[in-house]
Amino acid sequence: MKLHLITLLVLFGILNLQAQEYYFPERNVDWEVKSPENFKINSANLKEAVNFAEANEYSGSRDLRIAIVKGFEKEPFHKILGPTKKRGGPAGMILKKGYVVAQWGNTKRVDMTFSVTKSFLSTMAGLAEDEGIITNTKNLVGEYIWDGTFDGAHNSKITWEHLLQQNSAWSGELWGGKDWADRPPSNGDIDDWKLAIPKEPGTVMEYNDVRVNVLAYSLTHVWRKPMPLVLKEKIMDKIGASSTWRWFGYDNAWTEIDGLQMKSVTGGGHSGAGIFISTQDMARFGMLFLNNGKWKNERLISEGWIKKATTPSIPNANYGYMWWLNKKGARHWEGLSENIFYAAGFGGNFIIVDKENDVVVVTRWLEPSKVGEFMTKVNAAF
């Protein structure tokens, strides 16, 4: 009996060591740094990748109000509707099994992160499904949101999955933003865009912030609380994130739930707002996904959700539930693992998860067209 107990204890110890394979930093402590050589990483190649990131800063203005206006000048009626913030210089972290093997710039500085916010928003939907607030992402959103947002022959066909994969073709106006005016086609003019017949939900992926904000609005109503509060309680506090991150909505984006006025946040920052966050807090979020939804030994997100979120959509093999995927397609990084997935935002903000190498990479203000080349250099170090 005693021998059997000892065997069990030894086995438990082995399993526990396996569970602690990754390093998870505590709150308010300096992240543990290890030499690349500890993981048989080529330090010269890794340094070359870091130098490349520092040398290829996003070419837009550091005054992000200027960068936003210039970046979206083709959109009719485009305005800054929410908070913005002047940005810092290039910054980033490369983590191997949770340990810092390279970092550059000010990793504690809080900056706008633009469409990286979408991957956080997607996670709010995942938590809702995990907790049964949403039964299934295949459900029609109109079964949950009955205030007219999903009325009509077209919008009534839209599911949560359509919104998450950005192929909903939702038609309407929210917070003053018109769906047809957000990132319009390069051909035609306003009359063509206004009169275009909406595509069938689920058939064509269209990057569109108005429709993403409809998802944020809908999630706010099913959770019955603001999304920043859900994110803080369910994720950020539990992964030891700092108190410096913020999630904003547009100035006029107020909705009433249970007699309380709540701000409905945005899923990006191309009209201002979105998540403002440090590189280090982004890296913590990436580590949660590297470890299949667990922080240390605590399950925060189901593995089932992460699998769904990183499954290619039918209209776009490079896109899942608001995570970009390195599958064969227009955005494929040649020579790199097809299991890589990442959050991407305007101005070169990325959280990249490479499970095959046990790596998380965060970059800020890297020229977006250079990220594939940068990741090729990172991969060469391994």
CSV table of C-alpha atoms in Angstrom, one decimal:
chain,number,residue,atom,x,y,z
A,1,MET,CA,0.0,0.0,0.0
A,2,LYS,CA,2.8,2.4,0.9
A,3,LEU,CA,4.7,1.5,-2.3
A,4,HIS,CA,1.5,2.2,-4.3
A,5,LEU,CA,1.1,5.6,-2.6
A,6,ILE,CA,4.7,6.5,-3.4
A,7,THR,CA,4.3,5.5,-7.0
A,8,LEU,CA,1.2,7.8,-7.2
A,9,LEU,CA,3.1,10.7,-5.6
A,10,VAL,CA,6.0,10.3,-8.0
A,11,LEU,CA,3.6,10.1,-11.0
A,12,PHE,CA,1.8,13.2,-9.7
A,13,GLY,CA,5.1,15.0,-9.4
A,14,ILE,CA,6.0,14.1,-13.0
A,15,LEU,CA,2.6,15.3,-14.3
A,16,ASN,CA,2.9,18.5,-12.3
A,17,LEU,CA,6.3,19.2,-13.8
A,18,GLN,CA,4.9,18.7,-17.3
A,19,ALA,CA,2.0,21.1,-16.5
A,20,GLN,CA,4.6,23.7,-15.4
A,21,GLU,CA,6.6,23.4,-18.5
A,22,TYR,CA,5.9,27.0,-19.4
A,23,TYR,CA,6.9,30.0,-17.3
A,24,PHE,CA,4.0,32.3,-16.3
A,25,PRO,CA,5.1,35.6,-14.8
A,26,GLU,CA,3.5,36.8,-11.6
A,27,ARG,CA,1.8,40.2,-11.6
A,28,ASN,CA,4.1,43.3,-11.1
A,29,VAL,CA,7.4,41.3,-11.4
A,30,ASP,CA,10.1,41.6,-14.0
A,31,TRP,CA,9.6,39.0,-16.6
A,32,GLU,CA,12.2,36.2,-16.3
A,33,VAL,CA,14.9,36.4,-19.1
A,34,LYS,CA,16.9,33.4,-20.3
A,35,SER,CA,19.8,33.3,-22.7
A,36,PRO,CA,18.8,32.0,-26.2
A,37,GLU,CA,21.4,29.4,-25.8
A,38,ASN,CA,19.4,27.8,-23.0
A,39,PHE,CA,17.0,26.7,-25.7
A,40,LYS,CA,19.6,26.0,-28.4
A,41,ILE,CA,18.5,29.2,-30.2
A,42,ASN,CA,21.0,30.9,-32.5
A,43,SER,CA,21.5,34.2,-30.7
A,44,ALA,CA,23.1,35.9,-33.8
A,45,ASN,CA,20.1,35.0,-35.9
A,46,LEU,CA,17.7,36.2,-33.2
A,47,LYS,CA,19.6,39.5,-32.9
A,48,GLU,CA,19.3,39.9,-36.6
A,49,ALA,CA,15.5,39.6,-36.3
A,50,VAL,CA,15.4,42.2,-33.5
A,51,ASN,CA,17.6,44.6,-35.5
A,52,PHE,CA,15.2,44.1,-38.5
A,53,ALA,CA,12.2,45.0,-36.3
A,54,GLU,CA,13.9,48.1,-35.0
A,55,ALA,CA,15.0,49.2,-38.4
A,56,ASN,CA,11.6,48.8,-40.1
A,57,GLU,CA,9.4,51.0,-38.0
A,58,TYR,CA,5.9,51.7,-39.3
A,59,SER,CA,6.1,54.5,-41.7
A,60,GLY,CA,3.0,56.4,-40.5
A,61,SER,CA,3.1,59.4,-38.2
A,62,ARG,CA,3.7,58.8,-34.5
A,63,ASP,CA,0.7,61.1,-34.0
A,64,LEU,CA,-1.9,58.5,-34.5
A,65,ARG,CA,-4.7,60.9,-35.2
A,66,ILE,CA,-2.7,62.0,-38.3
A,67,ALA,CA,-1.9,58.3,-39.2
A,68,ILE,CA,-5.5,57.3,-38.9
A,69,VAL,CA,-6.9,60.1,-41.0
A,70,LYS,CA,-4.4,59.4,-43.7
A,71,GLY,CA,-4.8,55.7,-43.5
A,72,PHE,CA,-8.6,55.8,-44.0
A,73,GLU,CA,-8.9,59.0,-46.1
A,74,LYS,CA,-10.8,57.1,-48.9
A,75,GLU,CA,-13.7,56.3,-46.6
A,76,PRO,CA,-16.6,58.8,-47.0
A,77,PHE,CA,-17.7,60.4,-43.7
A,78,HIS,CA,-14.7,59.1,-41.8
A,79,LYS,CA,-14.2,60.8,-38.4
A,80,ILE,CA,-12.2,60.3,-35.2
A,81,LEU,CA,-15.0,59.2,-32.9
A,82,GLY,CA,-13.1,57.9,-29.9
A,83,PRO,CA,-9.9,58.4,-27.9
A,84,THR,CA,-6.4,58.2,-29.6
A,85,LYS,CA,-2.9,58.4,-28.2
A,86,LYS,CA,0.5,59.3,-29.7
A,87,ARG,CA,2.5,56.2,-30.0
A,88,GLY,CA,6.0,55.2,-29.0
A,89,GLY,CA,8.7,53.6,-31.1
A,90,PRO,CA,9.2,50.0,-32.1
A,91,ALA,CA,8.9,47.5,-29.3
A,92,GLY,CA,8.5,43.8,-28.9
A,93,MET,CA,9.2,40.6,-27.1
A,94,ILE,CA,10.0,37.0,-28.1
A,95,LEU,CA,9.1,34.4,-25.6
A,96,LYS,CA,10.3,30.8,-25.6
A,97,LYS,CA,8.1,28.6,-23.3
A,98,GLY,CA,7.2,31.8,-21.5
A,99,TYR,CA,10.7,33.1,-20.9
A,100,VAL,CA,12.0,36.2,-22.6
A,101,VAL,CA,14.8,35.4,-25.0
A,102,ALA,CA,14.7,38.8,-26.8
A,103,GLN,CA,13.0,42.2,-26.3
A,104,TRP,CA,13.4,45.7,-27.6
A,105,GLY,CA,11.9,49.1,-27.0
A,106,ASN,CA,9.7,50.1,-24.1
A,107,THR,CA,7.7,47.0,-23.4
A,108,LYS,CA,5.7,48.7,-20.5
A,109,ARG,CA,4.5,51.6,-22.6
A,110,VAL,CA,0.7,51.7,-23.3
A,111,ASP,CA,-0.2,52.2,-26.9
A,112,MET,CA,-3.2,51.8,-29.1
A,113,THR,CA,-3.4,48.3,-30.6
A,114,PHE,CA,-6.1,48.8,-33.2
A,115,SER,CA,-7.4,45.5,-34.7
A,116,VAL,CA,-5.5,43.3,-32.2
A,117,THR,CA,-8.6,44.3,-30.2
A,118,LYS,CA,-10.6,42.0,-32.4
A,119,SER,CA,-8.9,38.9,-31.0
A,120,PHE,CA,-9.8,40.1,-27.5
A,121,LEU,CA,-13.4,40.6,-28.6
A,122,SER,CA,-13.5,37.2,-30.1
A,123,THR,CA,-12.5,35.8,-26.7
A,124,MET,CA,-15.4,37.5,-25.1
A,125,ALA,CA,-17.7,35.5,-27.4
A,126,GLY,CA,-15.7,32.3,-26.5
A,127,LEU,CA,-16.2,32.9,-22.8
A,128,ALA,CA,-20.0,33.5,-23.5
A,129,GLU,CA,-20.2,30.1,-25.3
A,130,ASP,CA,-18.1,28.4,-22.6
A,131,GLU,CA,-20.5,29.6,-19.9
A,132,GLY,CA,-23.6,28.9,-21.9
A,133,ILE,CA,-24.6,32.6,-22.3
A,134,ILE,CA,-24.5,31.8,-26.0
A,135,THR,CA,-25.5,28.2,-26.7
A,136,ASN,CA,-23.5,27.9,-30.0
A,137,THR,CA,-21.9,30.3,-32.4
A,138,LYS,CA,-24.0,28.7,-35.1
A,139,ASN,CA,-27.1,30.2,-33.5
A,140,LEU,CA,-28.8,33.2,-35.1
A,141,VAL,CA,-27.9,36.4,-33.3
A,142,GLY,CA,-31.5,37.6,-33.7
A,143,GLU,CA,-32.5,34.9,-31.3
A,144,TYR,CA,-30.6,36.8,-28.6
A,145,ILE,CA,-30.7,40.4,-29.8
A,146,TRP,CA,-34.3,41.3,-30.6
A,147,ASP,CA,-34.2,45.1,-30.6
A,148,GLY,CA,-34.2,45.4,-34.4
A,149,THR,CA,-30.5,45.2,-35.0
A,150,PHE,CA,-31.0,41.8,-36.7
A,151,ASP,CA,-34.5,42.3,-38.2
A,152,GLY,CA,-35.2,42.0,-41.9
A,153,ALA,CA,-34.9,39.3,-44.5
A,154,HIS,CA,-31.1,39.8,-44.7
A,155,ASN,CA,-29.9,40.5,-41.2
A,156,SER,CA,-32.1,37.8,-39.7
A,157,LYS,CA,-29.9,35.2,-41.3
A,158,ILE,CA,-26.7,36.3,-39.5
A,159,THR,CA,-25.2,33.9,-36.9
A,160,TRP,CA,-22.6,34.6,-34.3
A,161,GLU,CA,-20.1,32.8,-36.4
A,162,HIS,CA,-20.7,35.1,-39.4
A,163,LEU,CA,-19.9,38.1,-37.2
A,164,LEU,CA,-16.8,36.4,-35.8
A,165,GLN,CA,-15.5,35.4,-39.2
A,166,GLN,CA,-16.3,38.9,-40.7
A,167,ASN,CA,-18.5,37.4,-43.4
A,168,SER,CA,-21.9,38.5,-42.0
A,169,ALA,CA,-22.6,41.3,-44.5
A,170,TRP,CA,-24.7,42.9,-41.8
A,171,SER,CA,-26.5,45.9,-43.3
A,172,GLY,CA,-27.2,49.1,-41.3
A,173,GLU,CA,-25.8,51.9,-39.2
A,174,LEU,CA,-24.3,51.9,-35.7
A,175,TRP,CA,-23.0,54.8,-33.7
A,176,GLY,CA,-23.2,56.9,-36.9
A,177,GLY,CA,-21.1,54.5,-38.9
A,178,LYS,CA,-22.7,53.0,-42.1
A,179,ASP,CA,-21.7,49.5,-43.1
A,180,TRP,CA,-21.3,50.4,-46.8
A,181,ALA,CA,-19.0,53.4,-46.0
A,182,ASP,CA,-16.5,51.4,-43.9
A,183,ARG,CA,-13.6,50.3,-46.2
A,184,PRO,CA,-15.6,50.6,-49.4
A,185,PRO,CA,-14.5,48.9,-52.7
A,186,SER,CA,-11.8,50.6,-54.7
A,187,ASN,CA,-14.2,50.8,-57.7
A,188,GLY,CA,-17.3,52.9,-57.9
A,189,ASP,CA,-18.5,55.8,-55.8
A,190,ILE,CA,-20.9,56.6,-53.0
A,191,ASP,CA,-24.0,55.8,-55.0
A,192,ASP,CA,-22.6,52.5,-56.1
A,193,TRP,CA,-21.7,51.5,-52.5
A,194,LYS,CA,-25.0,52.6,-51.0
A,195,LEU,CA,-27.1,50.8,-53.5
A,196,ALA,CA,-25.1,47.6,-53.6
A,197,ILE,CA,-27.1,44.5,-52.7
A,198,PRO,CA,-25.6,42.9,-49.5
A,199,LYS,CA,-23.8,39.6,-50.0
A,200,GLU,CA,-25.3,36.4,-48.5
A,201,PRO,CA,-24.1,35.9,-44.9
A,202,GLY,CA,-21.2,33.5,-44.8
A,203,THR,CA,-20.1,33.8,-48.4
A,204,VAL,CA,-17.5,36.6,-48.5
A,205,MET,CA,-15.1,37.9,-45.9
A,206,GLU,CA,-15.2,41.7,-45.7
A,207,TYR,CA,-13.0,43.5,-43.1
A,208,ASN,CA,-15.5,46.0,-41.6
A,209,ASP,CA,-15.4,47.8,-38.3
A,210,VAL,CA,-19.1,48.7,-38.2
A,211,ARG,CA,-20.0,45.0,-38.3
A,212,VAL,CA,-17.3,44.2,-35.7
A,213,ASN,CA,-18.8,46.9,-33.5
A,214,VAL,CA,-22.2,45.2,-34.0
A,215,LEU,CA,-20.6,42.1,-32.5
A,216,ALA,CA,-19.3,44.1,-29.5
A,217,TYR,CA,-22.8,45.7,-29.0
A,218,SER,CA,-24.5,42.2,-29.2
A,219,LEU,CA,-22.0,40.7,-26.7
A,220,THR,CA,-22.5,43.6,-24.3
A,221,HIS,CA,-26.2,42.8,-24.3
A,222,VAL,CA,-25.9,39.1,-23.7
A,223,TRP,CA,-23.3,39.5,-21.0
A,224,ARG,CA,-25.4,42.4,-19.5
A,225,LYS,CA,-22.2,44.2,-18.6
A,226,PRO,CA,-19.4,46.2,-20.4
A,227,MET,CA,-16.8,44.1,-22.2
A,228,PRO,CA,-13.8,45.7,-20.4
A,229,LEU,CA,-15.3,44.4,-17.1
A,230,VAL,CA,-15.7,40.9,-18.5
A,231,LEU,CA,-12.2,40.9,-19.9
A,232,LYS,CA,-10.8,42.2,-16.6
A,233,GLU,CA,-12.6,39.7,-14.4
A,234,LYS,CA,-12.4,36.6,-16.6
A,235,ILE,CA,-8.9,37.0,-18.3
A,236,MET,CA,-6.7,40.0,-17.5
A,237,ASP,CA,-6.7,39.8,-13.7
A,238,LYS,CA,-6.2,36.0,-13.8
A,239,ILE,CA,-3.2,36.2,-16.1
A,240,GLY,CA,-1.6,38.9,-13.9
A,241,ALA,CA,-1.9,41.8,-16.4
A,242,SER,CA,-1.1,45.3,-15.2
A,243,SER,CA,-3.7,47.9,-14.3
A,244,THR,CA,-2.6,50.1,-17.2
A,245,TRP,CA,-4.7,48.6,-20.1
A,246,ARG,CA,-7.9,50.3,-21.2
A,247,TRP,CA,-10.7,49.4,-23.7
A,248,PHE,CA,-12.6,52.3,-25.1
A,249,GLY,CA,-15.7,52.8,-27.3
A,250,TYR,CA,-16.7,55.8,-29.3
A,251,ASP,CA,-17.8,58.9,-27.4
A,252,ASN,CA,-21.5,58.4,-28.4
A,253,ALA,CA,-21.6,54.5,-28.0
A,254,TRP,CA,-23.9,54.2,-25.0
A,255,THR,CA,-26.6,51.6,-24.6
A,256,GLU,CA,-29.0,50.9,-21.8
A,257,ILE,CA,-29.1,47.5,-20.2
A,258,ASP,CA,-31.2,46.7,-17.1
A,259,GLY,CA,-31.7,50.4,-16.5
A,260,LEU,CA,-27.9,51.1,-16.6
A,261,GLN,CA,-26.0,53.1,-19.2
A,262,MET,CA,-23.1,51.1,-20.5
A,263,LYS,CA,-20.4,51.9,-23.1
A,264,SER,CA,-20.3,49.6,-26.0
A,265,VAL,CA,-16.6,49.2,-27.0
A,266,THR,CA,-15.1,48.9,-30.5
A,267,GLY,CA,-13.2,46.0,-32.0
A,268,GLY,CA,-10.6,48.3,-33.5
A,269,GLY,CA,-9.2,51.8,-33.6
A,270,HIS,CA,-9.6,53.1,-37.1
A,271,SER,CA,-12.0,55.8,-35.8
A,272,GLY,CA,-10.2,55.9,-32.4
A,273,ALA,CA,-10.9,53.8,-29.3
A,274,GLY,CA,-10.2,50.0,-29.0
A,275,ILE,CA,-7.7,48.5,-26.6
A,276,PHE,CA,-4.8,50.5,-25.4
A,277,ILE,CA,-2.2,48.1,-23.9
A,278,SER,CA,1.4,47.4,-23.2
A,279,THR,CA,3.6,44.9,-25.0
A,280,GLN,CA,4.0,42.9,-21.8
A,281,ASP,CA,0.2,42.6,-21.3
A,282,MET,CA,-0.2,41.5,-25.0
A,283,ALA,CA,2.5,38.9,-24.4
A,284,ARG,CA,0.5,37.5,-21.4
A,285,PHE,CA,-2.6,37.2,-23.6
A,286,GLY,CA,-0.5,35.4,-26.2
A,287,MET,CA,0.8,33.0,-23.5
A,288,LEU,CA,-2.7,32.1,-22.5
A,289,PHE,CA,-3.4,30.9,-26.1
A,290,LEU,CA,0.0,29.2,-26.4
A,291,ASN,CA,-1.0,27.1,-23.4
A,292,ASN,CA,-4.4,26.2,-24.9
A,293,GLY,CA,-6.4,28.5,-22.7
A,294,LYS,CA,-4.8,27.7,-19.4
A,295,TRP,CA,-2.8,30.1,-17.2
A,296,LYS,CA,-0.6,27.9,-15.1
A,297,ASN,CA,-3.0,25.2,-14.2
A,298,GLU,CA,-6.2,27.2,-14.3
A,299,ARG,CA,-8.5,26.8,-17.3
A,300,LEU,CA,-9.7,30.2,-18.5
A,301,ILE,CA,-10.8,29.4,-22.1
A,302,SER,CA,-11.9,26.0,-23.3
A,303,GLU,CA,-9.6,24.1,-25.8
A,304,GLY,CA,-12.7,23.6,-27.9
A,305,TRP,CA,-13.1,27.4,-28.3
A,306,ILE,CA,-9.5,27.9,-29.3
A,307,LYS,CA,-9.8,25.2,-31.9
A,308,LYS,CA,-13.0,26.9,-33.3
A,309,ALA,CA,-11.3,30.3,-33.2
A,310,THR,CA,-8.3,29.0,-35.2
A,311,THR,CA,-10.2,27.0,-37.8
A,312,PRO,CA,-10.2,28.5,-41.3
A,313,SER,CA,-13.5,30.0,-42.4
A,314,ILE,CA,-14.9,28.9,-45.8
A,315,PRO,CA,-14.6,32.3,-47.5
A,316,ASN,CA,-11.1,33.0,-46.2
A,317,ALA,CA,-8.6,30.2,-45.3
A,318,ASN,CA,-6.4,32.8,-43.6
A,319,TYR,CA,-9.1,33.9,-41.1
A,320,GLY,CA,-10.8,32.2,-38.2
A,321,TYR,CA,-12.7,33.8,-35.3
A,322,MET,CA,-10.9,37.2,-35.5
A,323,TRP,CA,-7.5,35.5,-35.5
A,324,TRP,CA,-5.4,35.4,-38.7
A,325,LEU,CA,-4.1,32.0,-39.7
A,326,ASN,CA,-0.9,31.1,-41.6
A,327,LYS,CA,-2.7,28.7,-43.9
A,328,LYS,CA,-2.1,28.5,-47.7
A,329,GLY,CA,-3.7,31.7,-49.0
A,330,ALA,CA,-3.1,35.4,-49.7
A,331,ARG,CA,-1.5,36.0,-46.3
A,332,HIS,CA,0.6,32.8,-46.1
A,333,TRP,CA,4.1,33.2,-44.7
A,334,GLU,CA,6.0,30.9,-46.9
A,335,GLY,CA,8.3,28.4,-45.1
A,336,LEU,CA,6.7,28.9,-41.7
A,337,SER,CA,4.3,26.6,-39.8
A,338,GLU,CA,0.7,26.6,-41.0
A,339,ASN,CA,-0.3,26.2,-37.4
A,340,ILE,CA,0.8,29.7,-36.5
A,341,PHE,CA,-2.0,32.1,-35.7
A,342,TYR,CA,-1.9,35.8,-34.8
A,343,ALA,CA,-3.7,39.0,-33.9
A,344,ALA,CA,-2.9,41.9,-36.2
A,345,GLY,CA,-3.6,45.6,-36.0
A,346,PHE,CA,-3.0,48.8,-38.0
A,347,GLY,CA,0.5,50.2,-37.8
A,348,GLY,CA,2.2,46.9,-37.3
A,349,ASN,CA,0.8,45.6,-34.0
A,350,PHE,CA,1.0,41.8,-33.7
A,351,ILE,CA,0.6,38.9,-31.2
A,352,ILE,CA,1.9,35.8,-32.9
A,353,VAL,CA,1.5,32.3,-31.4
A,354,ASP,CA,3.7,29.5,-32.8
A,355,LYS,CA,2.8,26.3,-30.9
A,356,GLU,CA,5.2,24.1,-32.8
A,357,ASN,CA,8.2,26.1,-31.4
A,358,ASP,CA,6.5,27.0,-28.1
A,359,VAL,CA,7.0,30.7,-29.0
A,360,VAL,CA,5.0,33.9,-28.6
A,361,VAL,CA,6.1,37.0,-30.5
A,362,VAL,CA,4.7,40.5,-29.9
A,363,THR,CA,5.7,43.4,-32.1
A,364,ARG,CA,4.7,47.0,-32.0
A,365,TRP,CA,5.0,49.5,-34.9
A,366,LEU,CA,6.7,47.1,-37.3
A,367,GLU,CA,5.9,48.1,-41.0
A,368,PRO,CA,3.1,45.6,-41.7
A,369,SER,CA,4.4,44.5,-45.0
A,370,LYS,CA,7.6,43.4,-43.3
A,371,VAL,CA,6.1,41.0,-40.7
A,372,GLY,CA,6.5,37.9,-42.8
A,373,GLU,CA,10.1,38.6,-43.4
A,374,PHE,CA,10.6,39.4,-39.7
A,375,MET,CA,9.0,36.0,-38.7
A,376,THR,CA,11.2,34.2,-41.2
A,377,LYS,CA,14.3,35.7,-39.5
A,378,VAL,CA,12.9,34.7,-36.0
A,379,ASN,CA,12.2,31.2,-37.3
A,380,ALA,CA,15.8,30.9,-38.6
A,381,ALA,CA,17.0,31.3,-35.0
A,382,PHE,CA,15.2,28.2,-34.1
